[in-house]
XYZ file of C-alpha atoms in Angstrom:
452
model
C -52.528 -4.624 -15.940
C -49.948 -5.991 -18.374
C -49.233 -2.723 -20.285
C -46.401 -0.269 -19.711
C -47.126 3.295 -18.718
C -44.498 6.033 -18.734
C -46.792 8.560 -17.020
C -45.951 9.018 -13.315
C -48.602 7.538 -11.070
C -49.875 9.485 -8.058
C -49.525 7.950 -4.594
C -52.112 5.356 -3.676
C -54.005 5.989 -0.432
C -54.418 2.598 1.240
C -56.833 2.563 4.170
C -55.247 -0.679 5.380
C -51.985 -0.923 7.291
C -48.905 -2.019 5.382
C -46.044 -0.811 3.257
C -47.627 1.491 0.682
C -46.285 1.827 -2.839
C -47.609 3.124 -6.123
C -50.391 1.209 -7.932
C -48.044 0.211 -10.727
C -45.536 -1.275 -8.294
C -48.323 -3.083 -6.509
C -49.585 -4.608 -9.730
C -46.070 -5.757 -10.585
C -45.704 -7.422 -7.172
C -47.999 -10.433 -6.957
C -46.293 -11.694 -3.786
C -48.440 -9.160 -1.908
C -51.698 -10.094 -0.258
C -54.698 -9.034 -2.305
C -57.759 -7.870 -0.392
C -60.798 -8.129 -2.667
C -63.530 -5.535 -2.954
C -65.709 -5.664 -6.056
C -64.571 -8.779 -7.912
C -65.117 -12.384 -6.904
C -62.942 -14.575 -9.093
C -60.396 -15.052 -6.269
C -56.960 -13.776 -5.442
C -54.435 -13.124 -8.148
C -51.838 -15.875 -8.582
C -48.562 -15.492 -6.754
C -45.676 -14.912 -9.170
C -42.061 -14.282 -8.395
C -39.639 -12.329 -10.582
C -36.197 -12.739 -9.056
C -32.678 -13.411 -10.214
C -30.558 -16.210 -8.847
C -29.180 -13.690 -6.326
C -32.654 -12.855 -5.036
C -32.851 -9.395 -6.628
C -36.088 -8.151 -8.137
C -36.276 -8.141 -11.907
C -37.744 -4.935 -13.310
C -40.690 -5.774 -15.515
C -43.080 -3.278 -17.096
C -45.119 -6.070 -18.661
C -45.464 -9.051 -16.309
C -47.519 -11.953 -17.680
C -51.127 -12.407 -16.607
C -53.401 -15.424 -16.621
C -56.455 -13.156 -16.807
C -58.145 -11.908 -19.945
C -58.475 -8.106 -20.286
C -62.142 -8.276 -19.285
C -61.237 -10.178 -16.114
C -58.448 -7.873 -15.010
C -59.562 -5.626 -12.124
C -59.053 -1.899 -11.998
C -57.046 -0.227 -9.252
C -60.130 1.086 -7.524
C -61.428 -2.481 -7.139
C -58.879 -3.603 -4.578
C -56.194 -2.646 -2.122
C -53.051 -4.593 -1.328
C -51.348 -5.120 2.016
C -47.648 -5.773 1.443
C -46.702 -5.990 5.107
C -46.607 -9.804 4.748
C -45.382 -11.780 1.755
C -45.734 -15.417 0.844
C -42.464 -17.267 1.298
C -41.036 -18.402 -2.038
C -40.713 -22.159 -1.587
C -39.210 -24.658 -4.068
C -42.309 -26.829 -3.661
C -45.695 -26.664 -1.996
C -48.961 -28.521 -1.487
C -51.969 -27.069 -3.276
C -54.897 -26.570 -0.911
C -58.484 -26.997 -2.140
C -61.883 -27.425 -0.505
C -64.428 -29.195 -2.715
C -67.754 -30.990 -2.246
C -67.803 -34.752 -2.894
C -69.371 -36.160 -6.042
C -72.176 -37.813 -4.085
C -74.429 -37.504 -1.066
C -72.658 -36.651 2.189
C -72.411 -38.520 5.477
C -73.807 -36.727 8.493
C -71.341 -34.163 9.813
C -69.424 -35.702 12.712
C -66.271 -36.045 14.733
C -64.986 -38.848 16.958
C -65.719 -41.357 14.186
C -63.559 -44.369 13.407
C -61.963 -44.556 9.984
C -59.657 -47.013 8.242
C -57.993 -47.129 4.827
C -57.636 -50.334 2.837
C -54.309 -49.083 1.443
C -52.794 -48.877 4.946
C -52.613 -52.662 5.185
C -49.672 -53.875 3.098
C -50.457 -57.510 3.961
C -53.407 -57.462 1.540
C -51.148 -57.456 -1.530
C -52.798 -55.826 -4.542
C -55.230 -53.947 -2.296
C -52.486 -51.588 -1.098
C -53.464 -49.374 -4.046
C -57.150 -49.436 -3.159
C -58.793 -45.993 -2.994
C -61.365 -47.136 -0.419
C -61.762 -45.888 3.142
C -64.469 -46.653 5.699
C -66.037 -44.336 8.290
C -68.570 -44.939 11.043
C -70.069 -43.978 14.406
C -69.070 -40.666 16.063
C -71.028 -37.660 17.299
C -72.349 -34.424 15.813
C -72.068 -32.380 19.016
C -71.368 -32.839 22.729
C -74.612 -34.689 23.421
C -75.710 -36.142 20.060
C -74.217 -39.517 19.112
C -74.920 -40.838 15.632
C -76.610 -44.098 14.704
C -74.430 -47.194 14.377
C -76.687 -49.106 11.969
C -74.685 -47.972 8.948
C -71.192 -46.960 7.875
C -69.851 -45.033 4.893
C -67.437 -46.070 2.157
C -65.306 -43.354 0.559
C -63.597 -43.711 -2.833
C -60.715 -41.213 -2.956
C -60.278 -41.563 -6.724
C -63.919 -40.744 -7.475
C -64.366 -38.497 -4.408
C -67.575 -40.363 -3.789
C -69.386 -41.577 -0.661
C -71.521 -44.740 -0.484
C -73.752 -45.579 2.482
C -73.643 -49.199 3.705
C -76.612 -50.410 5.768
C -75.520 -52.855 8.493
C -77.185 -56.014 9.784
C -76.316 -58.485 12.530
C -75.226 -57.531 16.043
C -76.490 -54.157 17.286
C -73.758 -51.765 18.432
C -74.531 -49.036 20.956
C -73.852 -45.424 19.986
C -70.308 -44.231 20.654
C -67.331 -42.141 19.612
C -63.527 -42.476 19.784
C -63.434 -46.140 18.732
C -60.318 -47.467 16.999
C -60.321 -49.629 13.892
C -58.287 -51.395 11.240
C -59.251 -53.305 8.099
C -57.815 -56.738 7.263
C -59.068 -58.425 4.113
C -62.836 -57.959 4.021
C -63.184 -57.369 7.783
C -63.107 -54.087 9.696
C -62.024 -54.731 13.300
C -63.408 -52.154 15.759
C -62.702 -51.804 19.463
C -63.972 -49.694 22.345
C -65.175 -46.134 22.422
C -67.297 -44.099 24.784
C -70.701 -42.472 25.103
C -70.663 -39.580 27.540
C -69.048 -41.121 30.670
C -69.532 -44.767 29.701
C -66.596 -46.661 28.166
C -66.842 -49.813 26.046
C -64.691 -52.914 25.626
C -66.640 -54.784 22.945
C -64.580 -56.035 20.006
C -66.500 -56.576 16.784
C -66.094 -56.838 13.020
C -67.947 -55.476 10.006
C -67.787 -57.549 6.835
C -67.547 -55.033 3.976
C -68.845 -57.609 1.483
C -71.971 -58.636 3.397
C -72.335 -55.606 5.754
C -72.825 -58.001 8.692
C -71.702 -56.967 12.199
C -70.285 -59.769 14.364
C -69.317 -59.559 18.037
C -66.028 -61.392 18.594
C -65.979 -63.947 21.399
C -62.323 -64.426 22.320
C -60.321 -66.025 25.107
C -57.365 -64.693 27.065
C -56.546 -61.295 28.547
C -58.711 -58.852 26.574
C -58.372 -55.049 26.822
C -60.519 -53.254 29.389
C -63.112 -50.589 28.480
C -61.441 -47.497 27.006
C -61.573 -44.943 24.206
C -59.049 -43.170 22.013
C -56.756 -46.199 21.640
C -54.572 -47.015 18.606
C -54.913 -50.119 16.448
C -52.720 -51.817 13.841
C -52.455 -55.196 12.120
C -49.440 -57.340 11.353
C -48.835 -61.040 10.700
C -52.489 -62.053 11.160
C -52.669 -60.264 14.500
C -54.503 -57.165 15.729
C -52.604 -54.828 18.075
C -54.167 -52.288 20.446
C -52.156 -49.818 22.522
C -52.940 -46.690 24.492
C -56.434 -45.503 25.296
C -58.136 -43.922 28.294
C -60.873 -45.201 30.627
C -61.631 -41.930 32.392
C -58.995 -42.504 35.064
C -55.971 -44.348 33.688
C -54.053 -44.167 30.398
C -53.335 -47.677 29.149
C -49.671 -48.591 28.538
C -50.151 -52.293 27.743
C -49.973 -53.719 24.238
C -52.894 -56.076 23.593
C -52.473 -58.679 20.839
C -55.359 -60.572 19.251
C -54.534 -63.662 17.163
C -57.046 -63.942 14.321
C -56.325 -67.685 13.927
C -56.656 -68.817 17.562
C -59.141 -66.041 18.477
C -57.289 -65.345 21.695
C -55.852 -62.294 23.466
C -52.619 -61.785 25.326
C -50.940 -58.601 26.537
C -47.578 -57.109 27.381
C -46.871 -54.008 29.452
C -44.623 -51.647 27.490
C -41.951 -49.556 29.166
C -43.277 -46.191 27.958
C -46.073 -43.880 29.020
C -49.415 -44.490 27.347
C -51.192 -41.997 25.105
C -54.649 -41.575 23.640
C -56.453 -39.538 20.974
C -53.177 -38.722 19.213
C -52.157 -39.147 15.573
C -51.157 -42.670 14.583
C -50.448 -44.830 11.580
C -48.643 -48.074 10.893
C -46.485 -49.606 8.198
C -45.315 -53.228 8.027
C -44.276 -54.157 11.592
C -44.130 -50.626 13.026
C -46.805 -48.462 14.603
C -46.109 -44.715 14.887
C -47.848 -42.403 17.380
C -47.294 -38.658 17.682
C -49.069 -36.067 19.778
C -50.852 -35.736 23.133
C -47.499 -36.126 24.852
C -46.532 -35.010 28.332
C -43.689 -32.604 27.566
C -42.288 -33.039 31.089
C -41.949 -36.810 30.672
C -41.404 -37.655 27.014
C -40.916 -34.268 25.354
C -41.561 -34.090 21.616
C -40.582 -37.691 20.959
C -42.279 -39.986 18.500
C -43.501 -43.335 19.835
C -42.516 -46.289 17.649
C -43.833 -49.757 18.501
C -42.168 -52.785 16.924
C -45.130 -55.114 16.452
C -42.933 -58.106 15.683
C -40.746 -57.754 18.772
C -43.653 -56.310 20.790
C -41.450 -53.531 22.121
C -41.774 -49.745 22.130
C -39.304 -46.879 22.087
C -39.240 -43.112 22.069
C -37.571 -41.892 18.893
C -35.623 -38.650 19.043
C -36.194 -36.641 15.884
C -34.528 -33.564 14.417
C -35.908 -30.646 12.461
C -38.971 -28.516 13.114
C -41.830 -30.799 14.050
C -45.416 -30.077 15.086
C -46.248 -29.272 18.698
C -46.287 -32.596 20.514
C -49.082 -32.048 23.037
C -51.923 -31.536 20.541
C -54.759 -34.066 20.529
C -56.790 -35.343 17.574
C -54.209 -34.547 14.881
C -53.888 -36.910 11.939
C -50.959 -38.626 10.280
C -50.688 -40.610 7.054
C -47.742 -42.440 5.511
C -46.663 -41.783 1.913
C -43.483 -43.495 0.786
C -40.829 -42.952 3.445
C -42.630 -39.945 4.929
C -45.229 -39.391 7.622
C -47.410 -36.362 6.864
C -48.989 -34.690 9.900
C -51.505 -31.844 10.176
C -54.445 -30.626 12.220
C -55.028 -31.226 15.910
C -56.909 -29.539 18.727
C -55.226 -26.318 19.887
C -55.939 -22.750 20.942
C -54.561 -21.203 17.748
C -56.874 -21.183 14.754
C -54.396 -22.175 12.015
C -52.105 -25.078 11.243
C -49.408 -26.209 8.802
C -48.430 -29.430 7.039
C -45.421 -31.275 8.457
C -43.555 -34.317 7.173
C -41.203 -36.740 8.904
C -38.513 -38.520 6.900
C -38.485 -41.998 8.460
C -34.992 -42.801 7.190
C -33.404 -39.680 8.680
C -35.990 -39.123 11.453
C -36.069 -35.487 10.394
C -39.122 -33.214 10.453
C -39.572 -30.608 7.746
C -42.288 -28.193 6.722
C -44.293 -28.712 3.537
C -45.417 -25.279 2.384
C -49.025 -24.758 1.342
C -50.649 -22.428 -1.173
C -54.351 -22.039 -1.955
C -55.601 -23.051 -5.379
C -57.074 -19.531 -5.919
C -60.232 -21.200 -7.161
C -62.029 -22.867 -4.277
C -59.966 -21.039 -1.629
C -57.703 -17.983 -1.532
C -55.133 -16.461 0.802
C -58.029 -14.749 2.576
C -59.258 -18.171 3.735
C -56.038 -18.801 5.651
C -53.305 -16.759 7.230
C -49.756 -15.699 6.376
C -47.479 -15.634 9.414
C -44.532 -13.343 10.050
C -42.165 -15.712 8.219
C -44.310 -15.633 5.083
C -45.651 -19.179 5.538
C -49.266 -19.784 4.567
C -51.356 -21.441 7.292
C -54.620 -23.274 6.736
C -57.615 -23.204 9.119
C -57.181 -25.650 11.984
C -59.498 -28.607 12.408
C -59.271 -31.914 14.249
C -60.851 -35.339 14.782
C -61.124 -35.893 11.028
C -60.329 -38.853 8.829
C -57.700 -38.753 6.094
C -56.305 -40.854 3.293
C -53.904 -40.599 0.368
C -55.159 -40.928 -3.199
C -52.337 -42.488 -5.205
C -54.156 -41.826 -8.467
C -54.687 -38.122 -7.745
C -51.496 -37.673 -5.666
C -53.346 -35.837 -2.931
C -54.052 -36.081 0.776
C -57.789 -35.948 1.441
C -59.270 -35.093 4.846
C -62.951 -35.614 5.549
C -65.473 -34.842 8.283
C -64.107 -33.730 11.688
C -64.452 -30.688 13.926
C -65.634 -27.973 13.477
C -68.625 -29.673 11.922
C -70.322 -28.331 8.815
C -73.851 -28.808 7.514
C -72.356 -29.743 4.139
C -69.084 -31.602 4.851
C -66.619 -30.819 2.085
C -63.353 -32.551 1.254
C -60.198 -30.844 2.465
C -57.537 -31.571 -0.161
C -53.759 -31.083 -0.218
C -52.320 -31.859 -3.656
C -48.724 -32.977 -3.131
C -47.785 -34.597 -6.440
C -45.244 -31.955 -7.491
C -43.988 -31.521 -3.935
C -43.307 -35.255 -3.608
C -41.188 -35.192 -6.750
C -39.002 -32.388 -5.410
C -38.753 -33.960 -1.944
C -37.711 -37.323 -3.405
C -35.154 -35.636 -5.657
C -33.702 -33.803 -2.657
C -33.352 -37.083 -0.770
C -31.679 -38.735 -3.762
C -29.128 -35.925 -3.840
C -28.479 -36.313 -0.107
C -27.972 -40.059 -0.586
C -25.491 -39.442 -3.399
C -23.570 -36.936 -1.297
C -23.492 -39.340 1.641
C -22.167 -42.102 -0.622
C -19.460 -39.844 -2.039
C -18.212 -38.856 1.407
C -18.350 -42.403 2.765
C -16.459 -43.816 -0.235
C -13.691 -41.282 -0.677
C -10.799 -43.761 -0.794
C -11.196 -44.454 -4.508
C -11.545 -48.196 -3.933
C -12.437 -48.742 -7.580
C -9.247 -47.185 -8.947
C -6.398 -49.518 -9.848
C -2.777 -48.767 -9.098
C -0.671 -47.798 -12.117
C 2.168 -50.307 -12.648
C 5.649 -48.827 -12.238
C-alpha cells in the first residue's frame, strides 16, 4: 500500500456481501469497513479524500500511518464497502482502557456522585474526584456496604475507603449527592424491600452517620433523583413498588428538617439526571402517552417543575438507566436499558433546547469498528450498557463511564474523548450567536446621519 501500480489488477473475490471493487480501489478507500484476518494491530484509520464539492480525489499514493513492515497484504483481509462511516466535522474518540489501580467489584445499581457537579463548593468544581458505593453484582447478590470507592478521573485511579460508624444494610438504586466533605445518600432497595434511611458519609473521616431529622421525610423508595442547592438537599421521583413519587422533598442542612411540595408533573425513576445551579434535569423513563419526549426541569429555588419541549433528534425517552452529564452549556446523554444492543452519544444545548448527535469513532488502538456497529446512515454506534456511573475529566477533556451492566470480571473505563469536538461545537454556537445578533440589529443603529 502507498505505491502506484500501472498493471491492471484482477477482480477481487470477496466472500462477504457488499459492493466489490478491485484491491487497489479498496486500499485507496479507507472509509470502508475492514474485516481483519491475519493481523491484529487494529483497523486501518479512516481517511477521506474529497473536494469541497464532495467528489472523490484520485490518488495513486495515499498517505499511510503504517510502516512498510506493518502494512498488510491483500490476502490478509477483505473489505465490506456496503456501509461507510459518515464524514463528520467533529467526533468523540472512543476508548476502553483498564484503570491505573485495583478495580472495584463489578456492579450495577450503585450510587455515584461527582465533586465537580456541585458549583456551591467553589474551587472544588474542578475536582477530578467521584465516589461510588453499594449496588449489586447480579439479580440476587448485593455488595457489602462497609466501604466505598473514590475515583480520580485525572489519574484514572481507584482508591478503596473503609467505612466506620453506622451500619448500612445492603441495597441498590440509592441516590446521592456530595456537599463539602459529606456524601448524602437516600433510600434504595434490596429485592422487594425499600428503604427510607437518610445518611451521610464523611469523605475525610470515612464515618457513616444516620441523619435524625424532623418534618415530612420521604417514604421508602428507590431510583429517586437528588440535587443540592442553597444549603438544601432535594429529592424527587422514585418508586416504592406501587407508586411513583411526584413530590419534591427538601432537607435543610442548617435546621435538619424536611418539608415537601407536590409538583404538577408525573413522577419518574431510574432515569438520567443531573443538576446545575438551581436547576435539576431529568430525561428518560417517560410515559410517551402522557409526557412524550419532554425533558423535566425542576427549578430548585422556586420549587416548581415543568416539561421542556426540545427540538432536534434526541434519544428515545422511555429508556431507563441512561446517564447524563453537564459540560458547559450542554447535557451529554448516552446508554440506557433497551432491546437494541448499540447506542449513540447525544447532546442537548441548554440555551437553544436543541438535541444534536455527537458522532463517535473508535481509537483503532483499544477498540475498532468491529467492536461497534455502523448503521445505514453511516453513523458509528457503540455497545449499549446501562446503570453505570460517569464523570467529566476537565484535565483530559473526556467523558468517563465506569462499572454498570453488563458486568465484567475486570471493569474497564469506557472513555469518550470530546476535546476537539467541544471546540468545534462551541465555535458553531458562536457563529449562530453572531448571525442572530446581525439579524436582530439590522437597523444600523450605530451609523450616524450624514449632515445635508
